[in-house]
Amino acid sequence: FSLTDMMATLACMTNQQLPPGAAPDSYNYWSLIKEDKKTERPNIIHHSNEGMFAIRKGKWKYVDGKGSGGWSADDTNDNAPAQLYDMEKDPKETTNLYNKYPAIVKELKDLLEKQKTQGYSVGKSL
């Protein structure tokens, strides 16, 4: 659940209709809260103060660039252009797995680029 999801969830809770185009990244969690179901947001985009994007999906976090985390652009042991972390095993983001899991890097980078290009992550009910 993200703060972004509050708008769609509260609108549903209070039987409000959001205007077209409002809260495009907001997912409605009301039915999950009401029915106490366990679920996971499909993915979520992060954006740093320096303009760097990152995306999380499941246990994976892809950061589209160097720095702004446990691994830094100054790390001479890693020539990767971006970062990939297993957040279940490495919540402090100390080990960049970019070169170890190229298929996951491609999937997350493609998903991030798609959402950046379309300007939203397709808000919907979960």
Backbone as numpy.savetxt, mean C-alpha at the origin, in Angstrom:
# Nx Ny Nz CAx CAy CAz Cx Cy Cz
-6.75 -1.70 7.59 -7.60 -0.53 7.59 -6.70 0.70 7.59
-7.08 1.68 6.81 -6.31 2.92 6.71 -7.21 4.10 7.03
-6.61 5.19 7.44 -7.39 6.41 7.70 -8.18 6.80 6.45
-7.64 6.51 5.29 -8.32 6.78 4.02 -9.68 6.08 3.96
-9.79 4.93 4.62 -11.02 4.14 4.57 -12.13 4.67 5.46
-11.82 5.62 6.29 -12.85 6.18 7.19 -14.00 6.82 6.41
-13.70 7.50 5.32 -14.74 8.22 4.60 -15.81 7.27 4.04
-15.40 6.25 3.33 -16.37 5.30 2.77 -17.09 4.52 3.86
-16.36 4.13 4.90 -16.96 3.37 5.99 -17.99 4.20 6.75
-17.63 5.43 7.10 -18.57 6.28 7.84 -19.77 6.68 6.98
-19.55 6.87 5.70 -20.67 7.19 4.81 -21.66 6.04 4.80
-21.18 4.83 4.73 -22.06 3.67 4.74 -22.76 3.52 6.10
-22.02 3.70 7.18 -22.59 3.58 8.52 -23.76 4.54 8.72
-23.65 5.71 8.13 -24.66 6.77 8.34 -25.61 6.90 7.15
-25.58 5.92 6.26 -26.46 5.91 5.08 -26.31 7.16 4.22
-25.08 7.60 4.06 -24.81 8.77 3.22 -24.28 8.31 1.86
-24.62 9.04 0.83 -24.12 8.77 -0.51 -22.97 9.73 -0.79
-21.79 9.19 -1.09 -20.66 10.05 -1.43 -20.84 10.59 -2.84
-20.45 11.84 -3.08 -20.54 12.39 -4.43 -19.63 11.62 -5.39
-19.96 11.59 -6.67 -19.10 10.91 -7.64 -17.67 11.44 -7.57
-16.72 10.53 -7.57 -15.31 10.91 -7.53 -14.76 11.17 -6.14
-15.62 11.18 -5.12 -15.15 11.42 -3.75 -14.54 10.14 -3.18
-13.48 10.29 -2.46 -12.82 9.19 -1.73 -12.50 7.99 -2.63
-11.81 8.21 -3.74 -11.57 7.10 -4.67 -10.67 6.00 -4.11
-9.91 6.28 -3.07 -9.03 5.27 -2.47 -9.61 4.68 -1.19
-10.83 5.05 -0.86 -11.44 4.63 0.39 -12.24 3.35 0.21
-11.95 2.37 1.05 -12.68 1.11 1.05 -13.69 1.12 2.20
-14.86 0.60 1.95 -15.92 0.54 2.95 -15.77 -0.74 3.78
-15.45 -0.58 5.05 -15.28 -1.71 5.96 -16.48 -1.93 6.88
-17.57 -1.23 6.68 -18.69 -1.30 7.62 -19.19 -2.73 7.80
-19.41 -3.46 6.72 -19.94 -4.83 6.86 -18.95 -5.72 7.62
-17.69 -5.46 7.48 -16.69 -6.26 8.20 -16.69 -5.93 9.68
-16.87 -4.65 9.99 -16.93 -4.23 11.40 -18.20 -4.78 12.04
-19.30 -4.62 11.34 -20.61 -5.03 11.84 -20.68 -6.55 12.03
-20.10 -7.29 11.10 -20.18 -8.75 11.13 -18.94 -9.40 11.73
-17.98 -8.57 12.16 -16.76 -9.05 12.81 -16.01 -10.08 11.96
-15.90 -9.80 10.68 -15.14 -10.69 9.80 -13.69 -10.24 9.76
-12.81 -11.19 9.57 -11.40 -10.84 9.40 -11.11 -10.75 7.92
-10.49 -9.66 7.52 -10.10 -9.49 6.13 -8.87 -8.61 6.07
-8.39 -8.42 4.89 -7.19 -7.63 4.67 -7.43 -6.70 3.49
-6.98 -5.48 3.61 -7.08 -4.53 2.50 -6.27 -5.09 1.34
-6.78 -5.01 0.10 -6.05 -5.59 -1.03 -4.63 -5.06 -1.17
-4.46 -3.77 -0.97 -3.14 -3.13 -0.99 -3.31 -1.70 -0.55
-2.20 -1.06 -0.24 -2.26 0.34 0.17 -0.98 1.04 -0.28
-1.15 2.25 -0.75 -0.02 3.05 -1.20 0.40 4.02 -0.10
1.70 4.13 0.08 2.29 5.10 1.00 3.01 6.14 0.16
3.13 7.34 0.70 3.82 8.41 -0.02 4.65 9.18 1.00
5.95 9.27 0.76 6.83 9.95 1.73 6.83 11.46 1.50
7.37 12.18 2.48 7.51 13.63 2.36 8.37 14.03 1.17
9.28 13.14 0.79 10.19 13.43 -0.32 9.61 13.02 -1.67
8.36 12.55 -1.70 7.70 12.20 -2.95 7.89 10.76 -3.39
8.53 9.92 -2.57 8.75 8.53 -2.93 7.49 7.72 -2.62
7.08 6.87 -3.57 5.93 6.01 -3.36 6.35 4.64 -2.87
5.46 4.00 -2.13 5.63 2.62 -1.70 4.25 1.98 -1.75
4.22 0.66 -1.87 2.95 -0.06 -1.87 3.11 -1.30 -1.01
2.05 -1.60 -0.23 2.02 -2.82 0.57 0.91 -3.71 0.07
1.22 -4.97 -0.03 0.24 -5.99 -0.41 0.59 -7.25 0.36
-0.32 -7.67 1.22 -0.03 -8.83 2.06 1.18 -8.54 2.94
2.12 -9.45 2.96 3.30 -9.27 3.81 4.39 -8.44 3.14
4.20 -8.09 1.86 5.25 -7.41 1.09 5.09 -5.90 1.05
6.21 -5.21 1.11 6.25 -3.76 0.93 7.31 -3.45 -0.12
6.88 -2.77 -1.17 7.79 -2.34 -2.24 7.95 -0.83 -2.15
9.18 -0.35 -2.10 9.48 1.09 -2.06 10.14 1.43 -3.39
9.55 2.37 -4.11 10.01 2.70 -5.46 11.16 3.70 -5.43
12.28 3.29 -4.86 13.46 4.14 -4.80 14.36 3.72 -3.65
15.42 4.50 -3.44 16.38 4.24 -2.37 16.14 5.19 -1.21
16.51 4.76 -0.03 16.41 5.61 1.15 15.05 5.57 1.81
14.86 6.45 2.78 13.59 6.62 3.49 13.13 5.34 4.19
14.06 4.59 4.75 13.70 3.37 5.45 14.92 2.78 6.13
14.83 1.52 6.52 15.94 0.85 7.17 17.15 0.71 6.26
16.91 0.51 5.00 17.97 0.40 4.00 18.15 1.77 3.39
19.36 2.20 3.15 19.54 3.56 2.65 20.24 3.56 1.30
20.16 4.69 0.62 20.82 4.86 -0.67 22.33 4.74 -0.54
22.85 4.87 0.68 24.29 4.80 0.92 24.78 3.37 1.17
23.88 2.40 1.16 24.24 1.02 1.44 25.07 0.47 0.27
26.35 0.29 0.48 27.24 -0.15 -0.60 27.12 -1.64 -0.88
26.42 -2.38 -0.04 26.25 -3.81 -0.27 25.09 -4.13 -1.20
24.37 -3.14 -1.67 23.18 -3.39 -2.46 23.08 -2.39 -3.61
23.05 -2.88 -4.83 22.95 -1.99 -5.98 21.54 -1.92 -6.55
20.55 -2.37 -5.79 19.17 -2.38 -6.25 18.64 -0.95 -6.39
17.82 -0.70 -7.42 17.27 0.64 -7.63 16.06 0.95 -6.74
15.55 -0.07 -6.06 14.37 0.11 -5.22 14.46 -0.89 -4.06
13.36 -1.04 -3.32 13.40 -1.87 -2.12 12.20 -2.80 -2.04
12.40 -3.98 -1.48 11.34 -4.94 -1.21 11.60 -5.54 0.16
10.56 -5.54 1.01 10.69 -6.08 2.35 9.57 -7.06 2.65
9.90 -8.11 3.41 8.93 -9.03 3.97 8.59 -8.46 5.35
7.44 -7.79 5.46 7.11 -7.08 6.69 6.79 -8.01 7.86
6.47 -9.28 7.58 6.24 -10.23 8.67 7.56 -10.62 9.32
8.59 -10.84 8.52 9.89 -11.26 9.04 10.82 -10.09 9.36
10.58 -8.95 8.74 11.51 -7.81 8.84 10.74 -6.48 8.97
10.00 -6.29 10.07 9.20 -5.07 10.20 10.04 -3.79 10.30
11.32 -3.92 10.62 12.19 -2.74 10.70 12.83 -2.41 9.36
12.51 -3.19 8.33 13.00 -2.96 6.98 14.53 -2.89 6.92
15.17 -3.94 7.42 16.63 -3.95 7.46 17.26 -4.73 6.32
16.50 -5.63 5.68 17.05 -6.47 4.62 16.27 -6.29 3.33
16.90 -5.64 2.36 16.27 -5.39 1.07 16.29 -6.68 0.26
15.10 -7.18 -0.12 14.97 -8.43 -0.85 14.71 -8.20 -2.35
14.96 -7.02 -2.82 14.67 -6.64 -4.21 15.25 -7.64 -5.22
16.50 -7.99 -5.07 17.15 -8.89 -6.03 16.79 -10.36 -5.83
16.21 -10.70 -4.71 15.88 -12.09 -4.40 14.51 -12.51 -4.93
13.56 -11.57 -5.07 12.20 -11.89 -5.49 11.76 -11.01 -6.66
12.33 -11.20 -7.85 12.00 -10.33 -8.98 10.53 -10.39 -9.41
9.88 -11.53 -9.27 8.47 -11.63 -9.67 7.59 -10.78 -8.75
7.88 -10.76 -7.47 7.11 -9.95 -6.53 7.39 -8.47 -6.77
8.64 -8.13 -7.03 8.99 -6.75 -7.36 8.20 -6.29 -8.57
8.16 -7.10 -9.62 7.44 -6.73 -10.84 5.95 -6.56 -10.57
5.35 -7.50 -9.85 3.92 -7.42 -9.53 3.59 -6.13 -8.78
4.36 -5.82 -7.74 4.07 -4.64 -6.94 4.38 -3.35 -7.68
5.48 -3.33 -8.43 5.80 -2.13 -9.20 4.73 -1.87 -10.25
4.28 -2.92 -10.95 3.22 -2.77 -11.94 1.92 -2.28 -11.31
1.56 -2.83 -10.16 0.35 -2.41 -9.46 0.46 -0.95 -9.01
1.62 -0.58 -8.49 1.85 0.81 -8.08 1.73 1.75 -9.28
2.36 1.41 -10.37 2.31 2.26 -11.57 0.89 2.38 -12.11
0.14 1.28 -12.10 -1.25 1.31 -12.56 -2.07 2.29 -11.71
-1.91 2.19 -10.40 -2.69 3.06 -9.52 -2.25 4.51 -9.62
-0.97 4.75 -9.80 -0.49 6.13 -9.98 -1.04 6.71 -11.28
-1.04 5.92 -12.35 -1.51 6.38 -13.65 -3.01 6.68 -13.64
-3.80 5.78 -13.02 -5.24 6.01 -13.01 -5.66 6.99 -11.94
-4.78 7.28 -10.98 -5.04 8.29 -9.98 -5.82 7.82 -8.76
-6.08 6.53 -8.66 -6.81 6.00 -7.52 -6.62 4.49 -7.46
-7.05 3.90 -6.35 -6.89 2.45 -6.17 -8.20 1.70 -6.28
-9.21 2.31 -6.86 -10.52 1.73 -7.07 -11.18 1.37 -5.75
-11.75 2.38 -5.09 -12.45 2.17 -3.84 -13.66 1.28 -4.04
-13.92 0.41 -3.08 -15.07 -0.49 -3.14 -15.31 -1.05 -1.75
-16.38 -1.77 -1.59 -16.66 -2.46 -0.31 -15.85 -3.74 -0.26
-15.43 -4.10 0.93 -14.71 -5.36 1.11 -15.65 -6.40 1.68
